[in-house]
Tab-separated table of C-alpha atoms in Angstrom:
chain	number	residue	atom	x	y	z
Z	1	UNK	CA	73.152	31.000	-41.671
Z	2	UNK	CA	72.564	34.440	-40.004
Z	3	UNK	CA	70.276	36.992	-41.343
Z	4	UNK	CA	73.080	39.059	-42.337
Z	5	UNK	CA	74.399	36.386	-44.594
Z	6	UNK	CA	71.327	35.726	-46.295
Z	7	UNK	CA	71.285	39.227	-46.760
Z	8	UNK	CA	74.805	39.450	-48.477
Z	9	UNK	CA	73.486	36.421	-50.617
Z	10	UNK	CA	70.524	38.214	-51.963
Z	11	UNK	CA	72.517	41.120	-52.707
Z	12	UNK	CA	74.912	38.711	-55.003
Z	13	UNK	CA	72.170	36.851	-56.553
Z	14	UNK	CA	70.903	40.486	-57.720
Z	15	UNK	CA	74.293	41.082	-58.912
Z	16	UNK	CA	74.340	38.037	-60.548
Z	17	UNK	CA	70.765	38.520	-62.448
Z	18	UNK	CA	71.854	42.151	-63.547
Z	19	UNK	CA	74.938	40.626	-65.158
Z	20	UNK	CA	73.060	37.964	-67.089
Z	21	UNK	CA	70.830	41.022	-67.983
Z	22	UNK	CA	73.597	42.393	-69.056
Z	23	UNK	CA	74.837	39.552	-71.206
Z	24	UNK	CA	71.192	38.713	-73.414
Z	25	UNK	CA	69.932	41.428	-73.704
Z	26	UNK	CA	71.523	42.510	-76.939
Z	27	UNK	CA	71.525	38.898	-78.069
Z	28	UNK	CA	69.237	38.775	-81.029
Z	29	UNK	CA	68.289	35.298	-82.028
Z	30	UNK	CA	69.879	33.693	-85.349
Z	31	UNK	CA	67.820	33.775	-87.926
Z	32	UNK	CA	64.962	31.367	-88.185
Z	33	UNK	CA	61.517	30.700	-85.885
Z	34	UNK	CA	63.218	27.405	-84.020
Z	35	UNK	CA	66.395	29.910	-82.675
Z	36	UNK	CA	63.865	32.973	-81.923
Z	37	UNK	CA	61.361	30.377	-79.948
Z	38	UNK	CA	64.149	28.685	-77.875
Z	39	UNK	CA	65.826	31.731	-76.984
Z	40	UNK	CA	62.479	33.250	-75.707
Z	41	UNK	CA	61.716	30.571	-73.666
Z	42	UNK	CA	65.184	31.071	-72.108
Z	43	UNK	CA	64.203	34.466	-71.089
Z	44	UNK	CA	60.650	33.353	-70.061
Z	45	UNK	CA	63.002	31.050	-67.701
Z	46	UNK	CA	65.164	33.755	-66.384
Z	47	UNK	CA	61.958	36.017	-65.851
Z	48	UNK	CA	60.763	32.828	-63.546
Z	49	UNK	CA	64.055	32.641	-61.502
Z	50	UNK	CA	64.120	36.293	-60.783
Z	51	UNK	CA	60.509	36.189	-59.663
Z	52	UNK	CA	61.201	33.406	-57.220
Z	53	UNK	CA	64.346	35.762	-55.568
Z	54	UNK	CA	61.912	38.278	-54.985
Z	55	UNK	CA	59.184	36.167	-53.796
Z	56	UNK	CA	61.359	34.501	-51.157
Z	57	UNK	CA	63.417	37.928	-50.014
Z	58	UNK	CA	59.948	39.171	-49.402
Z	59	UNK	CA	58.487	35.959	-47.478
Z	60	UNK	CA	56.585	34.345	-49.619
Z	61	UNK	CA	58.788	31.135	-49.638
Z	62	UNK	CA	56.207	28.679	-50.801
Z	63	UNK	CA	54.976	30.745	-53.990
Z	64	UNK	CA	58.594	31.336	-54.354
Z	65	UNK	CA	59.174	27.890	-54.486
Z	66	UNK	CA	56.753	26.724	-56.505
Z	67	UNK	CA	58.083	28.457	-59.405
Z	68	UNK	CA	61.150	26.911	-59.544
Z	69	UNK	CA	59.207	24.440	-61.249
Z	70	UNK	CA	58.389	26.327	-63.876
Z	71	UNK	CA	61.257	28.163	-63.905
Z	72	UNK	CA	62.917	24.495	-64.983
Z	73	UNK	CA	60.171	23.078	-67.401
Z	74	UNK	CA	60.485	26.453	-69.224
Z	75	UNK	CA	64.110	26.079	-69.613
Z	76	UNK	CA	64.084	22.471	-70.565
Z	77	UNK	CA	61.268	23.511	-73.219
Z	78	UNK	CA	64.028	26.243	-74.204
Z	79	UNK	CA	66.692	23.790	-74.763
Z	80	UNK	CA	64.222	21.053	-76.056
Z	81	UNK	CA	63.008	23.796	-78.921
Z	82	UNK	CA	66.374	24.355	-79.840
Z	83	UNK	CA	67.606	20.807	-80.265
Z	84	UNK	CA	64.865	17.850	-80.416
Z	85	UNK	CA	61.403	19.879	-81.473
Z	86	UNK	CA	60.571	18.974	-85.116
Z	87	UNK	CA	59.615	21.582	-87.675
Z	88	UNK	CA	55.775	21.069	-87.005
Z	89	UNK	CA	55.631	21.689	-83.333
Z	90	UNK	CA	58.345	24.910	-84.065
Z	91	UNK	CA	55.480	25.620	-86.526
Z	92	UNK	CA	52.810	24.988	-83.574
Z	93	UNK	CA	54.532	27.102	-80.442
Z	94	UNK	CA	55.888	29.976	-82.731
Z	95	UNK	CA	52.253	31.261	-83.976
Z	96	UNK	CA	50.341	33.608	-82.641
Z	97	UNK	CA	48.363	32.720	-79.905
Z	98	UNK	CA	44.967	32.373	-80.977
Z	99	UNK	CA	42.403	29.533	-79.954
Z	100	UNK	CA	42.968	27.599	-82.802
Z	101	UNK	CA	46.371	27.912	-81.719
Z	102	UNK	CA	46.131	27.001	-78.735
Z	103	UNK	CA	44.149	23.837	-79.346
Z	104	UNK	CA	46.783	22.441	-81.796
Z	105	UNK	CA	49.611	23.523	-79.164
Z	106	UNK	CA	47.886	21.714	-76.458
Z	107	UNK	CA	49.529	18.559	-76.564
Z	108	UNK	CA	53.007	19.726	-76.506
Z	109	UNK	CA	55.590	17.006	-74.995
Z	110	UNK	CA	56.111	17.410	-71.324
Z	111	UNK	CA	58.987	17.144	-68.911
Z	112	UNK	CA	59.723	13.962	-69.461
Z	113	UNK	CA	59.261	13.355	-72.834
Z	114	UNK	CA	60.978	16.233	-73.322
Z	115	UNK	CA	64.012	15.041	-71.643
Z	116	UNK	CA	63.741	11.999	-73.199
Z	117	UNK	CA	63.975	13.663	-76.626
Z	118	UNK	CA	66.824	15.202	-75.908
Z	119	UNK	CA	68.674	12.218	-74.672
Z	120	UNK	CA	67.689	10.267	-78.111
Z	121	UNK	CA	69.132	13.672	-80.046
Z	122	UNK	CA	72.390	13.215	-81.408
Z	123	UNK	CA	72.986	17.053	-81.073
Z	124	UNK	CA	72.181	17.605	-77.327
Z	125	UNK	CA	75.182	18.688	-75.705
Z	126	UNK	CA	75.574	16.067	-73.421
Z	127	UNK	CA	76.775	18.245	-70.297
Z	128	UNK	CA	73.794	20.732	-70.535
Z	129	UNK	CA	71.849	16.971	-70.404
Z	130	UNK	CA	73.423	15.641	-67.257
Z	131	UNK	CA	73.029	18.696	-65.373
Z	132	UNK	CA	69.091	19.200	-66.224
Z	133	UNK	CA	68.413	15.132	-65.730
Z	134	UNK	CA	70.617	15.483	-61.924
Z	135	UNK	CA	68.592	18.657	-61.498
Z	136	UNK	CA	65.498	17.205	-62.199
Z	137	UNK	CA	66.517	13.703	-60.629
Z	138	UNK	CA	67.158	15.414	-57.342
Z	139	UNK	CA	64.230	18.235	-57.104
Z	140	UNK	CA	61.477	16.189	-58.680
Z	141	UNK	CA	59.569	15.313	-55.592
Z	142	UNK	CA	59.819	18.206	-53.536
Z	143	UNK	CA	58.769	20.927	-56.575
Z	144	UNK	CA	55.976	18.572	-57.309
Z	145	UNK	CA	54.649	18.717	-53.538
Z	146	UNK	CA	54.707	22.546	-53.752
Z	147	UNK	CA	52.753	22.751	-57.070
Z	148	UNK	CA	50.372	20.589	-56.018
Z	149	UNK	CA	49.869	21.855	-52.335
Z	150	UNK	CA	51.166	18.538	-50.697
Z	151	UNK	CA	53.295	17.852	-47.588
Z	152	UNK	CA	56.619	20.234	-47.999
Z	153	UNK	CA	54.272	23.533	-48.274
Z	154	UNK	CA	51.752	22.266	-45.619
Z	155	UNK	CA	54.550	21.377	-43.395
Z	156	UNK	CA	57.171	24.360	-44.095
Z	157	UNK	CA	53.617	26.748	-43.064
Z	158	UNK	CA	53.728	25.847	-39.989
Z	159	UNK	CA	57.546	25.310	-39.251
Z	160	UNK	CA	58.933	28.112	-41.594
Z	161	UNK	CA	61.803	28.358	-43.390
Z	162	UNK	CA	65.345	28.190	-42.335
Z	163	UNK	CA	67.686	30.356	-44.336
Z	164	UNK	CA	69.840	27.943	-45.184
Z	165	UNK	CA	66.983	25.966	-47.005
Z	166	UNK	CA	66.316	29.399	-48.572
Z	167	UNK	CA	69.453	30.174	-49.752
Z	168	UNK	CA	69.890	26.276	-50.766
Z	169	UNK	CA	66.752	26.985	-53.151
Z	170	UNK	CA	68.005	30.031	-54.836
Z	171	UNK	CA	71.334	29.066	-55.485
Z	172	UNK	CA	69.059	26.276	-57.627
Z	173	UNK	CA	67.214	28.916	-59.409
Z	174	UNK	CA	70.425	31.053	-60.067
Z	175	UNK	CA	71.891	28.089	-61.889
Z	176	UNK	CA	68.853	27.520	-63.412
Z	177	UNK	CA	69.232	31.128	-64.739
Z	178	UNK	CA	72.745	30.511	-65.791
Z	179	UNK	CA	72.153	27.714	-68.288
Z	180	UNK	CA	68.980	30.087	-69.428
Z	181	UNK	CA	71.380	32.474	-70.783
Z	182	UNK	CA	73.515	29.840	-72.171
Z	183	UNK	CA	70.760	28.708	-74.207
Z	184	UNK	CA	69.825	32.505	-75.104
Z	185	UNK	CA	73.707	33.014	-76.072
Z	186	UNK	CA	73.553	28.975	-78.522
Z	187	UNK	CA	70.102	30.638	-80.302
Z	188	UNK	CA	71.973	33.403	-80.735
Z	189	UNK	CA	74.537	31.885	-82.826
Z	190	UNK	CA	77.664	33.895	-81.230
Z	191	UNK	CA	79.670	31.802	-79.732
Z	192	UNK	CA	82.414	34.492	-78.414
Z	193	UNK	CA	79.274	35.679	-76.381
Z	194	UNK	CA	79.295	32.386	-74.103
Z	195	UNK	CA	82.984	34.110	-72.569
Z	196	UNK	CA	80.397	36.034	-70.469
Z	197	UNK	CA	78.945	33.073	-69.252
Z	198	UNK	CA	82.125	31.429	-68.210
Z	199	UNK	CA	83.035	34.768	-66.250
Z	200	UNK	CA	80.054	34.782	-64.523
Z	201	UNK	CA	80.810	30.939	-63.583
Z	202	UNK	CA	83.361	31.738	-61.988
Z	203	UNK	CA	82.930	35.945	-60.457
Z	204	UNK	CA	79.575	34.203	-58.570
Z	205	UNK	CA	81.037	31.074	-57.350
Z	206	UNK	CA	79.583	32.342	-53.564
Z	207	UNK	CA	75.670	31.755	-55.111
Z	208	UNK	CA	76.124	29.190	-57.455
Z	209	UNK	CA	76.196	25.457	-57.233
Z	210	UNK	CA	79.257	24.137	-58.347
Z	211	UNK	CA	78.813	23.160	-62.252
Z	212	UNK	CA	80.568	22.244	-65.325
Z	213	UNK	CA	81.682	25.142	-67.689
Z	214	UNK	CA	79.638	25.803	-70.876
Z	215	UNK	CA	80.334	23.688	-73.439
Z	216	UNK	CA	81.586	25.723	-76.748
Z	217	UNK	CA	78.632	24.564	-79.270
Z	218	UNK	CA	77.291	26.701	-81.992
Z	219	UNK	CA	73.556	26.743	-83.217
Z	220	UNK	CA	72.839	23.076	-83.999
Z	221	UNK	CA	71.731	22.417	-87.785
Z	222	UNK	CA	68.092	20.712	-88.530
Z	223	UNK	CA	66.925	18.883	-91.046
């Protein structure tokens, strides 16, 4: 990949990010605390993926790395919030954060678990599912090494970067970003507002992994 190219791609990843602006930022989030929590944390993801682009499109690779990690746990927290949480732990992330509050949202599911709750919920669309469990399945190793300082940033410091790996990682983070605002447009409880989503699947083919469609699922119902 030439430094032109790279260049082109940044330039349609920022298109890309100023369309999904586009799309949720109107969205307000149906009415209750679960859809308002799970569509935050969707934005909170997008806010993570942007942050990367910049990061790496100024040099800092590794840092930009590294949050691609949390640009995913955020998102899976998103989508676990909206379909698996129960009431209490709603109850426990939506209040405001205080240290009492803090203390009693310590021990919050993780990745895992999370995923794990999802896949034993009867309402997880099962296509979102695949896509964050192949995601996950396939990055796992290498996003732990950067969070933890281990041997892909140590070695990357001292061999760089090649664009293509660059561009590889933020095609990641720009689907990452796309099933963000799919989960901001299910909290939202308007379905005709996934269309957008479906266009943007297919106007940024160029700097986005190939991936299934949205599926058409309203705001789930809980017990």
């Amino acid at each position: 990949m030439t430094p032109k190219q790279f260049q082109t791609f940044l330039e349609r990843s920022q298109a890309l990010h100023a369309a999904i602006e586009d799309t949720v930022a109107d969205l307000a989030p149906y009415p209750g605390k679960r859809f308002a929590i799970a569509q935050q944390s969707g934005l909170l993801s997008i806010e993570h993926g942007v942050a990367a682009h910049a990061l790496v499109a100024a040099s800092f690779a590794a840092p930009g790395i590294t949050l691609l990690r949390t640009q995913f746990e955020t998102l899976v927290r998103g989508i676990w919030l909206m379909y698996a949480a129960t009431d209490s732990w709603i109850d426990k992330l939506s209040a405001p954060l205080t240290a009492d509050a803090a203390e009693s949202g310590k021990d919050a599911p993780m990745l895992a678990k999370m995923l794990t709750a999802l896949d034993n919920c009867p309402t997880t669309p099962r296509a979102l599912l695949e896509q964050l469990t192949a995601y996950h399945d396939l990055t796992r190793k290498a996003l732990n090494s950067y969070a933890h300082g281990g041997i892909h940033p140590l070695a990357r410091s001292t061999r760089g970067y090649p664009l293509q790996l660059c561009r590889d990682v933020l095609r990641n983070a720009n689907a990452l970003c796309a099933l963000a605002a799919q989960l901001c447009v299910i909290a939202s409880g308007r379905p005709p507002a996934m269309d957008a989503i479906r266009a943007m699947h297919r106007d940024f083919l160029d700097v986005l992994p190939v991936i299934e469609t949205p599926e058409k699922n309203p705001p789930p119902g809980h017990s």
